[in-house]
Amino acid sequence: FMPYIKSLTTDPNKPRPPRTAQFTTSKGLDMHPSFSPDSSSLVFASDKNGKFELYIRQFDGGREIPVTSDGKQ
């Protein structure tokens, strides 16, 4: 099991298998990723602050934005 989420990237002009690139780097457990409807961001659960919370991150290199902050599962 990987301790971080990886994103799949492809070059549409070169037909070859997608490669992976590290997407999260927290010391916690990042899991349950889900793409946004327009595929521009990823929401995921992380316990990097001691309790599982939801975070969203844009694929264009934006910062992680916390979506929840109550620690309830």
JSON list of C-alpha atoms in Angstrom, two decimals:
[
{"chain": "A", "resi": 1, "resn": "PHE", "atom": "CA", "xyz": [0.00, 0.00, 0.00]},
{"chain": "A", "resi": 2, "resn": "MET", "atom": "CA", "xyz": [1.40, 3.41, -0.96]},
{"chain": "A", "resi": 3, "resn": "PRO", "atom": "CA", "xyz": [1.50, 6.12, 1.72]},
{"chain": "A", "resi": 4, "resn": "TYR", "atom": "CA", "xyz": [0.72, 8.79, -0.87]},
{"chain": "A", "resi": 5, "resn": "ILE", "atom": "CA", "xyz": [-1.55, 9.21, -3.86]},
{"chain": "A", "resi": 6, "resn": "LYS", "atom": "CA", "xyz": [-0.05, 9.19, -7.33]},
{"chain": "A", "resi": 7, "resn": "SER", "atom": "CA", "xyz": [-1.59, 10.85, -10.35]},
{"chain": "A", "resi": 8, "resn": "LEU", "atom": "CA", "xyz": [-1.63, 9.36, -13.82]},
{"chain": "A", "resi": 9, "resn": "THR", "atom": "CA", "xyz": [-0.27, 11.55, -16.57]},
{"chain": "A", "resi": 10, "resn": "THR", "atom": "CA", "xyz": [-0.22, 10.94, -20.30]},
{"chain": "A", "resi": 11, "resn": "ASP", "atom": "CA", "xyz": [0.91, 12.72, -23.39]},
{"chain": "A", "resi": 12, "resn": "PRO", "atom": "CA", "xyz": [-2.00, 12.51, -25.87]},
{"chain": "A", "resi": 13, "resn": "ASN", "atom": "CA", "xyz": [0.44, 12.91, -28.80]},
{"chain": "A", "resi": 14, "resn": "LYS", "atom": "CA", "xyz": [2.45, 9.82, -27.87]},
{"chain": "A", "resi": 15, "resn": "PRO", "atom": "CA", "xyz": [0.51, 6.56, -27.58]},
{"chain": "A", "resi": 16, "resn": "ARG", "atom": "CA", "xyz": [2.19, 4.79, -24.66]},
{"chain": "A", "resi": 17, "resn": "PRO", "atom": "CA", "xyz": [1.15, 3.63, -21.20]},
{"chain": "A", "resi": 18, "resn": "PRO", "atom": "CA", "xyz": [0.52, 6.40, -18.68]},
{"chain": "A", "resi": 19, "resn": "ARG", "atom": "CA", "xyz": [3.25, 7.15, -16.17]},
{"chain": "A", "resi": 20, "resn": "THR", "atom": "CA", "xyz": [2.73, 7.89, -12.52]},
{"chain": "A", "resi": 21, "resn": "ALA", "atom": "CA", "xyz": [3.80, 11.00, -10.66]},
{"chain": "A", "resi": 22, "resn": "GLN", "atom": "CA", "xyz": [3.64, 11.64, -6.93]},
{"chain": "A", "resi": 23, "resn": "PHE", "atom": "CA", "xyz": [0.67, 13.85, -6.07]},
{"chain": "A", "resi": 24, "resn": "THR", "atom": "CA", "xyz": [0.60, 14.00, -2.25]},
{"chain": "A", "resi": 25, "resn": "THR", "atom": "CA", "xyz": [3.47, 14.03, 0.22]},
{"chain": "A", "resi": 26, "resn": "SER", "atom": "CA", "xyz": [1.92, 14.07, 3.68]},
{"chain": "A", "resi": 27, "resn": "LYS", "atom": "CA", "xyz": [3.31, 11.92, 6.46]},
{"chain": "A", "resi": 28, "resn": "GLY", "atom": "CA", "xyz": [-0.18, 10.61, 7.12]},
{"chain": "A", "resi": 29, "resn": "LEU", "atom": "CA", "xyz": [-2.24, 8.08, 5.25]},
{"chain": "A", "resi": 30, "resn": "ASP", "atom": "CA", "xyz": [-3.76, 9.56, 2.06]},
{"chain": "A", "resi": 31, "resn": "MET", "atom": "CA", "xyz": [-6.53, 7.41, 0.61]},
{"chain": "A", "resi": 32, "resn": "HIS", "atom": "CA", "xyz": [-9.88, 7.17, -1.22]},
{"chain": "A", "resi": 33, "resn": "PRO", "atom": "CA", "xyz": [-9.06, 9.57, -4.08]},
{"chain": "A", "resi": 34, "resn": "SER", "atom": "CA", "xyz": [-11.84, 10.76, -6.37]},
{"chain": "A", "resi": 35, "resn": "PHE", "atom": "CA", "xyz": [-11.64, 12.97, -9.47]},
{"chain": "A", "resi": 36, "resn": "SER", "atom": "CA", "xyz": [-13.74, 16.11, -9.79]},
{"chain": "A", "resi": 37, "resn": "PRO", "atom": "CA", "xyz": [-16.39, 16.03, -12.56]},
{"chain": "A", "resi": 38, "resn": "ASP", "atom": "CA", "xyz": [-14.16, 18.15, -14.84]},
{"chain": "A", "resi": 39, "resn": "SER", "atom": "CA", "xyz": [-11.01, 16.15, -13.92]},
{"chain": "A", "resi": 40, "resn": "SER", "atom": "CA", "xyz": [-9.18, 19.30, -12.79]},
{"chain": "A", "resi": 41, "resn": "SER", "atom": "CA", "xyz": [-8.79, 18.28, -9.16]},
{"chain": "A", "resi": 42, "resn": "LEU", "atom": "CA", "xyz": [-8.73, 15.38, -6.77]},
{"chain": "A", "resi": 43, "resn": "VAL", "atom": "CA", "xyz": [-10.45, 15.02, -3.41]},
{"chain": "A", "resi": 44, "resn": "PHE", "atom": "CA", "xyz": [-8.99, 12.55, -0.92]},
{"chain": "A", "resi": 45, "resn": "ALA", "atom": "CA", "xyz": [-9.03, 11.59, 2.76]},
{"chain": "A", "resi": 46, "resn": "SER", "atom": "CA", "xyz": [-5.92, 12.07, 4.88]},
{"chain": "A", "resi": 47, "resn": "ASP", "atom": "CA", "xyz": [-5.07, 11.59, 8.55]},
{"chain": "A", "resi": 48, "resn": "LYS", "atom": "CA", "xyz": [-2.01, 13.83, 8.33]},
{"chain": "A", "resi": 49, "resn": "ASN", "atom": "CA", "xyz": [-3.25, 15.91, 11.29]},
{"chain": "A", "resi": 50, "resn": "GLY", "atom": "CA", "xyz": [-4.24, 12.94, 13.46]},
{"chain": "A", "resi": 51, "resn": "LYS", "atom": "CA", "xyz": [-7.86, 12.59, 12.32]},
{"chain": "A", "resi": 52, "resn": "PHE", "atom": "CA", "xyz": [-9.20, 11.81, 8.87]},
{"chain": "A", "resi": 53, "resn": "GLU", "atom": "CA", "xyz": [-10.32, 14.89, 6.95]},
{"chain": "A", "resi": 54, "resn": "LEU", "atom": "CA", "xyz": [-11.14, 15.55, 3.29]},
{"chain": "A", "resi": 55, "resn": "TYR", "atom": "CA", "xyz": [-8.82, 17.65, 1.13]},
{"chain": "A", "resi": 56, "resn": "ILE", "atom": "CA", "xyz": [-9.03, 18.86, -2.45]},
{"chain": "A", "resi": 57, "resn": "ARG", "atom": "CA", "xyz": [-6.05, 19.58, -4.67]},
{"chain": "A", "resi": 58, "resn": "GLN", "atom": "CA", "xyz": [-5.91, 21.02, -8.18]},
{"chain": "A", "resi": 59, "resn": "PHE", "atom": "CA", "xyz": [-3.83, 19.11, -10.74]},
{"chain": "A", "resi": 60, "resn": "ASP", "atom": "CA", "xyz": [-2.18, 22.34, -11.90]},
{"chain": "A", "resi": 61, "resn": "GLY", "atom": "CA", "xyz": [-0.01, 22.40, -8.77]},
{"chain": "A", "resi": 62, "resn": "GLY", "atom": "CA", "xyz": [-2.36, 24.27, -6.47]},
{"chain": "A", "resi": 63, "resn": "ARG", "atom": "CA", "xyz": [-2.21, 23.90, -2.72]},
{"chain": "A", "resi": 64, "resn": "GLU", "atom": "CA", "xyz": [-4.25, 21.39, -0.74]},
{"chain": "A", "resi": 65, "resn": "ILE", "atom": "CA", "xyz": [-7.47, 22.90, 0.55]},
{"chain": "A", "resi": 66, "resn": "PRO", "atom": "CA", "xyz": [-9.15, 21.30, 3.59]},
{"chain": "A", "resi": 67, "resn": "VAL", "atom": "CA", "xyz": [-12.80, 20.50, 2.93]},
{"chain": "A", "resi": 68, "resn": "THR", "atom": "CA", "xyz": [-13.66, 19.24, 6.43]},
{"chain": "A", "resi": 69, "resn": "SER", "atom": "CA", "xyz": [-12.22, 20.07, 9.84]},
{"chain": "A", "resi": 70, "resn": "ASP", "atom": "CA", "xyz": [-14.29, 18.20, 12.42]},
{"chain": "A", "resi": 71, "resn": "GLY", "atom": "CA", "xyz": [-12.53, 14.83, 12.45]},
{"chain": "A", "resi": 72, "resn": "LYS", "atom": "CA", "xyz": [-15.81, 12.92, 12.15]},
{"chain": "A", "resi": 73, "resn": "GLN", "atom": "CA", "xyz": [-15.83, 9.91, 9.87]}
]
